[in-house]
Coordinates of C-alpha atoms and ligand atoms in Angstrom, one line a residue:
X1 CA 41.3 -11.2 -39.3
X2 CA 39.5 -9.9 -36.6
X3 CA 37.3 -12.2 -34.1
X4 CA 38.4 -15.1 -32.3
X5 CA 39.2 -18.5 -33.9
X6 CA 35.7 -20.0 -32.1
X7 CA 33.7 -17.5 -34.1
X8 CA 34.0 -19.3 -37.2
X9 CA 32.3 -22.5 -38.6
X10 CA 31.0 -23.5 -35.1
X11 CA 27.6 -22.2 -35.4
X12 CA 24.3 -23.0 -34.1
X13 CA 22.0 -25.7 -35.7
X14 CA 19.7 -28.0 -35.5
X15 CA 22.4 -30.8 -34.3
X16 CA 23.7 -28.9 -31.5
X17 CA 21.2 -26.5 -30.4
X18 CA 17.3 -27.3 -29.6
X19 CA 14.8 -25.1 -27.6
X20 CA 14.5 -25.9 -23.9
X21 CA 11.3 -27.0 -23.1
X22 CA 9.9 -29.4 -20.2
X23 CA 7.7 -31.3 -23.0
X24 CA 10.6 -33.2 -23.9
X25 CA 10.8 -34.8 -20.3
X26 CA 7.6 -36.6 -20.7
X27 CA 8.8 -37.8 -24.4
X28 CA 11.8 -39.3 -22.6
X29 CA 10.2 -40.9 -19.7
X30 CA 7.9 -42.8 -22.0
X31 CA 10.8 -44.0 -24.0
X32 CA 13.0 -44.8 -20.7
X33 CA 10.1 -46.0 -18.1
X34 CA 7.0 -47.3 -20.4
X35 CA 5.6 -49.6 -18.0
X36 CA 6.7 -47.4 -14.8
X37 CA 3.5 -45.9 -13.0
X38 CA 3.8 -42.4 -13.8
X39 CA 0.4 -41.4 -11.8
X40 CA -1.4 -42.6 -9.0
X41 CA -5.2 -41.4 -8.6
X42 CA -7.1 -43.5 -6.1
X43 CA -7.3 -47.0 -7.6
X44 CA -5.9 -45.6 -11.1
X45 CA -2.7 -46.0 -12.3
X46 CA -1.4 -44.5 -15.3
X47 CA 2.2 -45.7 -16.9
X48 CA 4.4 -43.4 -18.7
X49 CA 3.5 -45.0 -22.1
X50 CA -0.1 -44.8 -21.3
X51 CA 0.8 -40.9 -20.0
X52 CA 2.3 -40.3 -23.4
X53 CA -0.5 -41.7 -25.0
X54 CA -3.0 -39.9 -23.5
X55 CA -1.1 -36.5 -23.8
X56 CA -0.8 -37.3 -27.6
X57 CA -4.8 -37.7 -27.9
X58 CA -5.5 -34.5 -25.6
X59 CA -3.2 -32.8 -27.7
X60 CA -4.9 -34.0 -31.1
X61 CA -8.4 -33.4 -29.6
X62 CA -7.1 -30.0 -28.9
X63 CA -6.0 -29.0 -32.5
X64 CA -9.3 -30.8 -33.9
X65 CA -11.3 -28.4 -31.9
X66 CA -9.3 -25.5 -33.6
X67 CA -6.7 -24.6 -30.7
X68 CA -3.2 -23.9 -31.6
X69 CA -0.2 -21.8 -31.1
X70 CA -0.7 -18.9 -28.7
X71 CA -4.2 -19.9 -27.5
X72 CA -5.1 -19.9 -23.9
X73 CA -6.8 -23.2 -22.5
X74 CA -7.9 -22.9 -18.8
X75 CA -8.0 -25.8 -16.4
X76 CA -9.8 -25.4 -13.1
X77 CA -9.5 -28.4 -11.4
X78 CA -7.8 -30.2 -8.1
X79 CA -4.7 -32.2 -8.3
X80 CA -6.0 -34.7 -10.8
X81 CA -4.5 -36.6 -13.9
X82 CA -6.1 -34.4 -16.4
X83 CA -4.3 -31.4 -14.6
X84 CA -0.8 -33.3 -14.8
X85 CA -1.6 -34.1 -18.5
X86 CA -2.6 -30.4 -19.6
X87 CA 0.6 -29.3 -18.4
X88 CA 2.2 -31.6 -21.4
X89 CA -0.6 -31.3 -24.0
X90 CA -1.6 -27.8 -24.0
X91 CA 2.0 -26.5 -24.6
X92 CA 3.1 -29.4 -27.1
X93 CA 0.6 -27.6 -29.6
X94 CA 2.1 -24.1 -28.8
X95 CA -0.9 -23.2 -26.4
X96 CA -0.7 -21.4 -23.1
X97 CA -1.8 -23.6 -20.2
X98 CA -4.1 -21.2 -17.7
X99 CA -4.2 -23.1 -14.3
X100 CA -6.8 -21.0 -11.9
X101 CA -6.9 -21.2 -8.5
X102 CA -9.7 -23.5 -7.5
X103 CA -10.7 -21.3 -4.3
X104 CA -11.6 -18.2 -6.7
X105 CA -14.9 -16.8 -6.6
X106 CA -17.1 -16.5 -10.2
X107 CA -16.3 -12.8 -10.6
X108 CA -12.4 -13.5 -10.5
X109 CA -12.6 -16.3 -12.5
X110 CA -14.7 -14.4 -15.0
X111 CA -12.1 -12.0 -15.0
X112 CA -9.3 -14.4 -15.7
X113 CA -11.1 -16.0 -18.5
X114 CA -11.8 -12.6 -20.0
X115 CA -8.3 -11.1 -19.4
X116 CA -6.7 -14.2 -20.4
X117 CA -8.9 -14.6 -23.7
X118 CA -9.5 -18.4 -22.8
X119 CA -10.6 -20.4 -25.9
X120 CA -11.3 -23.6 -24.0
X121 CA -12.2 -24.7 -20.2
X122 CA -11.6 -27.8 -18.8
X123 CA -13.4 -28.1 -15.5
X124 CA -13.6 -30.6 -12.6
X125 CA -17.5 -31.3 -11.6
X126 CA -16.8 -30.6 -8.1
X127 CA -16.0 -26.9 -9.1
X128 CA -18.5 -26.5 -12.1
X129 CA -20.9 -24.4 -10.0
X130 CA -18.4 -21.4 -9.7
X131 CA -17.4 -21.9 -13.3
X132 CA -20.9 -22.2 -14.7
X133 CA -21.8 -18.8 -12.8
X134 CA -18.3 -17.1 -13.9
X135 CA -19.1 -18.3 -17.7
X136 CA -22.9 -17.1 -17.3
X137 CA -21.9 -14.0 -16.7
X138 CA -19.7 -13.5 -20.0
X139 CA -20.6 -12.1 -23.3
X140 CA -18.7 -14.8 -25.4
X141 CA -18.0 -17.7 -22.8
X142 CA -15.4 -20.3 -24.5
X143 CA -16.9 -24.0 -24.3
X144 CA -16.3 -26.5 -21.7
X145 CA -15.1 -29.9 -20.9
X146 CA -16.0 -31.7 -17.9
X147 CA -13.9 -33.7 -16.0
X148 CA -16.1 -36.2 -14.4
X149 CA -13.6 -37.9 -11.5
X150 CA -14.7 -40.7 -9.9
X151 CA -13.5 -39.3 -6.9
X152 CA -15.2 -36.1 -6.7
X153 CA -17.7 -35.4 -4.2
X154 CA -20.7 -33.7 -6.0
X155 CA -20.9 -31.0 -8.4
X156 CA -22.4 -31.0 -11.8
X157 CA -21.6 -31.5 -15.3
X158 CA -21.9 -28.4 -17.5
X159 CA -19.9 -29.0 -20.6
X160 CA -20.9 -30.5 -24.2
X161 CA -18.3 -33.2 -23.3
X162 CA -16.3 -35.1 -20.8
X163 CA -12.7 -35.3 -20.4
X164 CA -12.3 -38.8 -21.2
X165 CA -14.6 -38.7 -24.4
X166 CA -12.8 -35.6 -25.1
X167 CA -9.5 -37.5 -25.2
X168 CA -10.9 -40.4 -27.2
X169 CA -11.6 -37.6 -30.0
X170 CA -7.9 -37.2 -30.3
X171 CA -5.3 -39.2 -32.1
X172 CA -2.9 -41.6 -30.1
X173 CA -0.4 -41.2 -32.8
X174 CA -0.6 -37.3 -33.1
X175 CA 3.3 -36.4 -33.7
X176 CA 5.0 -34.4 -31.3
X177 CA 6.8 -31.7 -33.1
X178 CA 9.9 -30.2 -31.6
X179 CA 9.2 -27.0 -29.7
X180 CA 10.4 -24.0 -32.0
X181 CA 10.9 -21.2 -29.2
X182 CA 11.8 -21.6 -26.1
X183 CA 10.6 -18.2 -25.2
X184 CA 7.0 -19.1 -26.4
X185 CA 4.5 -18.8 -23.4
X186 CA 4.0 -22.0 -21.7
X187 CA 1.8 -20.8 -18.8
X188 CA -0.6 -18.1 -17.8
X189 CA -0.6 -17.6 -13.7
X190 CA -2.5 -15.2 -12.1
X191 CA -1.3 -13.4 -8.7
X192 CA -3.6 -13.7 -6.0
X193 CA -4.8 -9.8 -6.4
X194 CA -5.2 -8.9 -2.9
X195 CA -5.1 -5.2 -4.0
X196 CA -7.2 -4.7 -7.4
X197 CA -7.7 -7.3 -10.3
X198 CA -5.2 -10.0 -10.2
X199 CA -2.3 -9.9 -12.7
X200 CA -1.4 -12.4 -15.1
X201 CA 2.3 -13.9 -14.9
X202 CA 3.6 -15.3 -18.2
X203 CA 6.0 -17.9 -18.3
X204 CA 8.0 -19.6 -21.1
X205 CA 9.3 -22.9 -22.0
X206 CA 12.9 -22.3 -21.2
X207 CA 12.0 -21.2 -17.5
X208 CA 9.8 -24.1 -17.0
X209 CA 12.4 -26.4 -18.4
X210 CA 15.2 -24.6 -15.8
X211 CA 12.8 -24.4 -12.6
X212 CA 11.7 -27.9 -13.2
X213 CA 15.6 -29.2 -13.3
X214 CA 16.6 -26.8 -10.5
X215 CA 14.0 -28.6 -8.4
X216 CA 15.5 -31.8 -9.3
X217 CA 18.8 -31.0 -8.1
X218 CA 18.0 -29.1 -5.0
X219 CA 15.5 -31.0 -3.9
X220 CA 17.1 -34.2 -5.0
X221 CA 14.6 -36.3 -7.1
X222 CA 15.8 -39.3 -8.5
X223 CA 13.9 -42.0 -10.4
X224 CA 12.8 -43.4 -7.3
X225 CA 10.8 -40.5 -6.2
X226 CA 7.2 -40.8 -5.2
X227 CA 6.0 -37.3 -5.1
X228 CA 2.6 -36.7 -3.4
X229 CA 0.7 -33.9 -4.7
X230 CA -0.2 -31.9 -1.2
X231 CA 0.7 -28.7 -3.2
X232 CA -1.8 -27.5 -5.9
X233 CA -1.0 -27.7 -9.2
X234 CA -2.5 -24.3 -10.3
X235 CA 0.0 -22.7 -8.1
X236 CA 3.0 -21.9 -10.2
X237 CA 2.3 -24.9 -11.9
X238 CA 2.7 -27.0 -8.8
X239 CA 6.4 -24.9 -8.3
X240 CA 7.1 -26.8 -11.9
X241 CA 6.9 -30.1 -9.8
X242 CA 4.3 -31.0 -12.7
X243 CA 7.6 -31.1 -14.8
X244 CA 10.4 -32.0 -12.4
X245 CA 8.9 -35.5 -11.3
X246 CA 8.3 -36.7 -14.8
X247 CA 12.0 -35.3 -16.0
X248 CA 13.2 -38.0 -13.6
X249 CA 10.6 -40.8 -14.3
X250 CA 9.4 -40.5 -10.8
X251 CA 5.5 -41.2 -9.9
X252 CA 2.9 -38.6 -9.0
X253 CA 0.7 -39.6 -6.5
X254 CA -2.5 -37.2 -7.2
X255 CA -4.4 -36.0 -4.2
X256 CA -7.8 -33.8 -4.7
X257 CA -7.6 -32.4 -1.3
X258 CA -5.2 -31.7 1.7
X259 CA -6.5 -33.9 4.3
X260 CA -4.1 -35.5 7.1
X261 CA -6.2 -38.8 7.3
X262 CA -5.8 -39.3 3.6
X263 CA -2.0 -37.9 3.6
X264 CA -0.9 -40.1 6.1
X265 CA -1.8 -43.5 5.1
X266 CA -0.9 -42.5 1.8
X267 CA 2.7 -41.5 2.7
X268 CA 2.9 -45.4 3.9
X269 CA 1.0 -47.1 1.5
X270 CA 2.8 -45.4 -1.5
X271 CA 6.1 -45.1 -0.1
X272 CA 5.9 -41.5 -0.5
X273 CA 9.6 -40.0 -0.7
X274 CA 8.9 -36.3 -1.7
X275 CA 6.3 -33.7 -1.1
X276 CA 5.7 -29.8 -0.9
X277 CA 3.2 -27.6 0.6
X278 CA 2.8 -24.4 2.3
X279 CA 3.6 -24.1 6.3
X280 CA -0.2 -24.3 6.5
X281 CA -0.1 -28.0 5.3
X282 CA 2.7 -28.9 7.6
X283 CA 0.7 -27.2 10.6
X284 CA -2.3 -29.5 9.6
X285 CA -0.2 -32.6 9.7
X286 CA 1.5 -31.6 13.0
X287 CA -1.8 -31.1 14.7
X288 CA -3.7 -33.7 13.1
X289 CA -5.9 -36.1 15.4
X290 CA -3.7 -38.8 17.0
X291 CA -5.7 -41.4 15.1
X292 CA -5.0 -40.4 11.8
X293 CA -1.3 -40.0 12.2
X294 CA 0.7 -43.1 11.1
X295 CA 3.9 -44.8 11.6
X296 CA 6.3 -44.5 7.9
X297 CA 9.6 -46.2 7.9
X298 CA 11.3 -43.7 5.5
X299 CA 12.3 -40.3 5.8
X300 CA 9.9 -38.1 3.7
X301 CA 11.5 -35.0 1.9
X302 CA 9.2 -32.3 2.5
X303 CA 9.8 -28.6 1.0
X304 CA 7.8 -25.6 2.3
X305 CA 7.2 -22.2 1.4
X306 CA 5.1 -19.5 0.1
X307 CA 4.9 -18.2 3.6
X308 CA 7.6 -18.1 6.3
X309 CA 7.3 -21.9 8.4
X310 CA 7.9 -20.9 11.9
X311 CA 10.9 -23.1 13.1
X312 CA 8.6 -24.7 15.8
X313 CA 6.6 -25.8 12.5
X314 CA 9.9 -27.2 11.1
X315 CA 11.1 -28.8 14.4
X316 CA 7.5 -30.4 14.6
X317 CA 7.6 -32.0 11.2
X318 CA 11.5 -33.3 11.9
X319 CA 9.9 -34.8 14.7
X320 CA 7.2 -36.7 13.0
X321 CA 9.8 -38.5 10.1
X322 CA 10.1 -35.8 7.6
X323 CA 13.2 -33.7 6.8
X324 CA 12.1 -30.2 5.8
X325 CA 13.8 -27.8 3.0
X326 CA 12.9 -24.3 3.1
X327 CA 11.9 -22.7 -0.1
X328 CA 10.8 -19.1 -0.8
X329 CA 9.2 -17.9 -4.4
X330 CA 6.9 -16.1 -5.9
X331 CA 4.4 -16.6 -8.8
X332 CA 6.5 -14.4 -11.0
X333 CA 9.5 -16.5 -10.6
X334 CA 8.1 -20.0 -11.4
X335 CA 7.6 -20.5 -7.6
X336 CA 10.6 -21.6 -5.8
X337 CA 13.7 -19.4 -6.4
X338 CA 15.9 -19.9 -3.2
X339 CA 16.3 -22.4 -0.9
X340 CA 18.0 -22.8 2.6
X341 CA 21.0 -25.1 1.4
X342 CA 21.8 -27.2 4.5
X343 CA 25.8 -26.9 5.6
X344 CA 27.2 -30.1 7.0
X345 CA 28.2 -27.7 9.9
X346 CA 24.6 -27.5 11.0
X347 CA 24.0 -31.1 11.6
X348 CA 26.1 -30.5 15.1
X349 CA 23.1 -28.1 16.3
X350 CA 20.3 -29.1 18.3
X351 CA 16.9 -29.6 17.0
X352 CA 15.8 -25.7 17.8
X353 CA 19.5 -24.9 16.4
X354 CA 18.9 -26.4 13.1
X355 CA 15.3 -25.5 12.5
X356 CA 16.4 -22.0 13.2
X357 CA 19.1 -22.2 10.3
X358 CA 16.4 -23.9 8.0
X359 CA 13.8 -21.2 8.8
X360 CA 16.0 -18.7 6.7
X361 CA 15.0 -18.2 3.0
X362 CA 18.2 -19.1 2.1
X363 CA 20.4 -18.8 -1.3
X364 CA 19.6 -18.8 -4.9
X365 CA 18.5 -22.0 -6.5
X366 CA 21.2 -23.4 -8.7
X367 CA 18.9 -22.2 -11.9
X368 CA 18.6 -18.7 -10.4
X369 CA 21.4 -16.4 -11.3
X370 CA 21.0 -14.0 -8.4
X371 CA 19.5 -12.6 -5.5
X372 CA 20.2 -9.5 -3.8
X373 CA 19.1 -7.2 -0.5
X374 CA 19.1 -3.6 -1.8
X375 CA 17.9 -0.3 -1.3
X376 CA 15.3 -0.1 -4.0
X377 CA 15.7 3.2 -4.5
X378 CA 19.2 3.4 -5.1
X379 CA 19.7 -0.7 -5.9
X380 CA 22.7 -0.5 -3.8
X381 CA 23.4 -3.8 -1.7
X382 CA 22.4 -3.3 2.1
X383 CA 25.3 -4.7 4.2
X384 CA 25.7 -8.3 4.8
X385 CA 24.9 -7.9 8.7
X386 CA 21.6 -9.9 9.3
X387 CA 20.0 -6.7 10.1
X388 CA 19.9 -3.8 7.8
X389 CA 16.3 -4.3 5.9
X390 CA 16.2 -4.0 2.3
X391 CA 14.1 -5.3 -0.7
X392 CA 14.9 -8.9 -2.1
X393 CA 15.4 -8.5 -5.8
X394 CA 15.8 -11.6 -8.3
X395 CA 17.4 -12.3 -11.5
X396 CA 17.6 -15.0 -14.0
X397 CA 16.1 -17.5 -16.3
X398 CA 13.3 -18.5 -14.2
X399 CA 12.1 -15.0 -13.9
X400 CA 8.7 -14.3 -15.7
X401 CA 8.2 -12.7 -19.3
X402 CA 6.1 -10.1 -17.6
X403 CA 2.5 -9.3 -16.8
X404 CA 0.3 -10.2 -19.5
X405 CA -1.4 -6.7 -21.0
X406 CA 0.0 -4.7 -18.2
X407 CA 3.5 -2.9 -19.6
X408 CA 3.3 -0.5 -16.7
X409 CA 3.2 -3.1 -14.1
X410 CA 5.8 -5.4 -16.0
X411 CA 8.1 -2.3 -16.1
X412 CA 7.7 -1.6 -12.4
X413 CA 8.8 -5.0 -11.6
X414 CA 11.6 -5.1 -13.6
X415 CA 12.9 -1.6 -12.6
X416 CA 16.9 -1.3 -12.4
X417 CA 17.4 -5.1 -14.4
X418 CA 15.9 -7.1 -11.4
X419 CA 12.7 -8.2 -10.2
X420 CA 11.3 -6.7 -7.5
X421 CA 9.7 -9.0 -5.0
X422 CA 8.2 -6.2 -2.5
X423 CA 9.6 -8.5 0.0
X424 CA 12.0 -6.9 2.9
X425 CA 14.6 -9.0 4.2
X426 CA 18.1 -8.8 5.5
X427 CA 21.1 -10.6 4.0
X428 CA 23.6 -12.7 6.6
X429 CA 26.8 -12.5 7.0
X430 CA 27.1 -16.3 5.4
X431 CA 25.1 -15.0 2.3
X432 CA 21.7 -16.4 3.4
X433 CA 18.7 -14.0 3.3
X434 CA 16.0 -14.0 5.7
X435 CA 12.7 -12.7 5.0
X436 CA 11.3 -10.3 7.6
X437 CA 8.2 -9.0 6.1
X438 CA 6.1 -8.1 2.6
X439 CA 6.8 -4.3 2.5
X440 CA 3.2 -3.8 3.3
X441 CA 3.2 -6.0 6.2
X442 CA 5.9 -4.5 8.2
X443 CA 4.8 -2.8 11.6
X444 CA 6.3 0.5 12.3
X445 CA 5.9 1.2 16.2
X446 CA 7.3 4.4 17.4
X447 CA 9.3 4.8 14.5
X448 CA 10.7 1.1 14.8
X449 CA 10.5 -1.2 12.2
X450 CA 9.1 -4.6 13.5
X451 CA 8.8 -7.9 11.5
X452 CA 5.6 -9.3 12.0
X453 CA 7.1 -12.6 11.1
X454 CA 9.5 -12.3 14.4
X455 CA 6.6 -12.1 16.3
X456 CA 4.9 -14.8 14.9
X457 CA 8.3 -17.1 15.5
X458 CA 7.6 -16.4 19.2
X459 CA 4.0 -17.1 19.2
X460 CA 4.3 -20.5 17.5
X461 CA 6.6 -21.4 20.4
X462 CA 3.9 -21.0 22.6
X463 CA 2.8 -24.8 23.5
X464 CA -1.0 -23.6 22.8
X465 CA -0.7 -22.0 19.6
X466 CA -1.5 -23.7 16.6
X467 CA -1.6 -20.6 14.1
X468 CA -0.7 -17.0 14.4
X469 CA -0.5 -13.8 12.5
X470 CA 0.5 -10.4 13.1
X471 CA -0.4 -7.6 11.5
X472 CA -0.1 -3.6 12.4
X473 CA -3.1 -1.8 14.4
X474 CA -3.4 2.0 14.4
X475 CA -1.9 3.4 17.7
X476 CA -2.5 7.0 19.0
X477 CA 0.8 7.0 20.6
X478 CA 3.4 5.0 18.7
X479 CA 1.5 5.1 15.2
X480 CA 1.1 1.5 14.8
X481 CA 1.3 -1.4 17.5
X482 CA 1.4 -5.1 16.7
X483 CA -1.8 -6.9 17.1
X484 CA -1.6 -10.8 17.1
X485 CA -4.3 -13.0 15.5
X486 CA -4.0 -16.5 17.2
X487 CA -5.7 -20.0 16.7
X488 CA -5.5 -22.0 19.8
X489 CA -5.0 -25.8 19.6
X490 CA -8.2 -27.8 19.8
X491 CA -7.4 -28.7 23.4
X492 CA -6.3 -25.4 24.6
X493 CA -9.6 -23.5 23.1
X494 CA -11.1 -21.2 25.8
X495 CA -8.1 -22.3 28.4
X496 CA -5.8 -19.3 27.6
X497 CA -6.3 -15.6 28.3
X498 CA -4.9 -12.7 25.8
X499 CA -2.7 -11.5 28.7
X500 CA -1.2 -14.8 28.9
X501 CA 0.0 -14.6 25.3
X502 CA 1.0 -11.1 25.6
X503 CA 3.0 -12.0 28.8
X504 CA 4.8 -14.8 27.0
X505 CA 5.9 -12.4 24.0
X506 CA 7.1 -9.9 26.5
X507 CA 9.4 -12.5 28.3
X508 CA 10.7 -13.7 24.6
X509 CA 11.2 -10.5 22.8
X510 CA 12.3 -7.0 23.1
X511 CA 8.9 -5.1 24.7
X512 CA 8.1 -2.6 22.2
X513 CA 8.0 -5.6 19.6
X514 CA 5.5 -7.6 21.9
X515 CA 1.9 -7.7 20.5
X516 CA -0.3 -5.2 22.6
X517 CA -3.7 -7.0 21.7
X518 CA -4.4 -10.8 21.0
X519 CA -7.4 -11.8 19.3
X520 CA -8.6 -15.7 19.3
X521 CA -10.4 -17.4 16.5
X522 CA -9.9 -18.9 13.0
X523 CA -7.5 -16.9 10.4
X524 CA -8.6 -16.0 7.0
X525 CA -6.9 -17.9 4.5
X526 CA -6.0 -17.8 0.5
X527 CA -6.5 -20.6 -1.7
X528 CA -3.1 -21.5 -1.1
X529 CA -3.0 -21.5 2.7
X530 CA -1.5 -18.1 3.1
X531 CA -3.2 -16.3 6.0
X532 CA -4.8 -13.0 4.4
X533 CA -3.2 -10.3 6.5
X534 CA -4.6 -7.6 4.5
X535 CA -8.1 -9.0 5.6
X536 CA -6.7 -8.6 9.2
X537 CA -5.5 -4.9 8.5
X538 CA -8.9 -4.2 7.7
X539 CA -10.5 -5.4 10.6
X540 CA -8.0 -3.3 12.7
X541 CA -8.9 -0.2 10.5
X542 CA -12.8 -1.2 11.4
X543 CA -15.5 -0.9 9.3
X544 CA -15.4 1.6 6.4
X545 CA -16.8 5.0 7.1
Ligands
LIG1 P1 0.4 -14.2 -3.5 O1 1.2 -13.3 -4.3 O2 -1.0 -15.0 -4.1 O3 0.6 -14.8 -2.1 P2 2.9 -15.9 -4.5 O4 2.9 -17.3 -4.7 O5 3.1 -15.3 -5.8 O6 1.1 -15.9 -4.5 O7 3.3 -15.2 -3.1 C1 4.6 -14.9 -2.9 C2 4.8 -14.3 -1.6 O8 4.8 -15.1 -0.7 C3 6.3 -13.5 -1.8 O9 6.5 -12.5 -2.4 C4 6.6 -13.7 -0.2 O10 6.1 -12.7 0.3 C5 5.8 -15.1 0.2 N1 6.7 -15.9 0.2 C6 6.9 -16.9 -0.5 N2 7.9 -18.0 0.0 C7 8.2 -17.6 1.2 C8 9.1 -18.0 2.4 N3 9.4 -19.0 2.2 N4 9.2 -17.0 3.1 C9 8.3 -15.9 3.7 N5 7.7 -15.4 2.4 C10 7.4 -16.4 1.4

């Protein structure tokens, strides 16, 4: 007889195999911690039992409106309870959650609604002016449910029904059917589309489940976790923390906008243990006016990523009582994929030495199968010498299914059996990766590759610099030359000359890498707080002919 003894009578069945889905985290949390506060929003408290009940009503109300498997439901809202509830109610009925970046303009929102074939829009009153304009331009606009949040600043109501009324239409005893297929789409998240139209990244239940649990393990969430929502939930489903915090039965603390004057007292008053944010959020906290910064007794775990955090920013946060964990990821891989896992030996380093280690993007999260730095043509690994630049590629169960209705882009992204990130980096001898640039951001001066991040790292160490970005400027002799854009700290504005900054860089790095131009002023940002280097590059090219 052929085959192994393990090939017979040991088949998959309903008892030993179920589809992985993060929906089950809420089911469990509501059973285990029914009276625990699941969600804090202003004065509101929603227990896990209530969270579960509201999600049941939400799902039932969706079904009553004819929404079902494979339908797209779009959310356009800040971090409010409805956003969290949508993360469970929409996929519970097999529909797909499309959270739209709240800083997008009406034409892009319209593009997303049309491309994603949205069947229903749930939109916050503050954002409705944009949504209204987007819908007005559509031939067949989907119906709208308004979120009339008590903490909204203004806006208007544009839908036929308000969210709480909509929930009331639903049945609190709605039966939660088990998810039948873990490969089913759970979310549709559009990339920022810095060139051309945004691409619709499709996540599946399995990947969301795994990345959420990866976060729990790698960021150390426990049932005592009090998670402050400084990261937008629309960004990669809040890097999957929308599901991770519920997995441990922790408390979600909602936050409509990133404002240090709100954040510091919330950390103190709610006993916040964990939060995430792009480095810009950290910079805002470090540079907050003295009178809004308040003391808190706990050490707050703060994960940052989405852009490289300069080591000076990490050090600044640690001084204020945060412990910073550095993550790397992209929309295509459910947010966080690599983590700068801490090594005990680094404890012995001084603050700057520790921050320098933590500024690297690190190693694969426990739930990501692999990460490599390769020559993108041959797919051969670059030497682990900390110097040879190659492309970061990723593989595993937390990589997207692909781009919606875009097989060419999907094929290109998956060439050679790995997800091509378009990020350039090096592999260090200890197996930790360090990103040097996005392929398109690298500066080639006199034939040498110069990492803009390396120059920014030096700029951020200058005591008067609050934010900095370096891009390539065309140069007659060298081809390109580094050009720095700098926002000074409020007290230093108008006090520092461009040449002082250039000299500082020349004193701290090889001269050919130092910027030759410095422009002061505010920096253009994306909705997730990333500096828009393409806009700065356009400025360097001058007005189009
Ligand atoms: P967008 O493409 O709109 O910026 P993504 O979240 O998909 O949104 O961005 C992913 C990109 O952000 C990565 O490809 C990389 O260039 C950058 N990025 C993310 N995390 C880090 C990090 N820790 N260090 C450096 N760059 C990062």
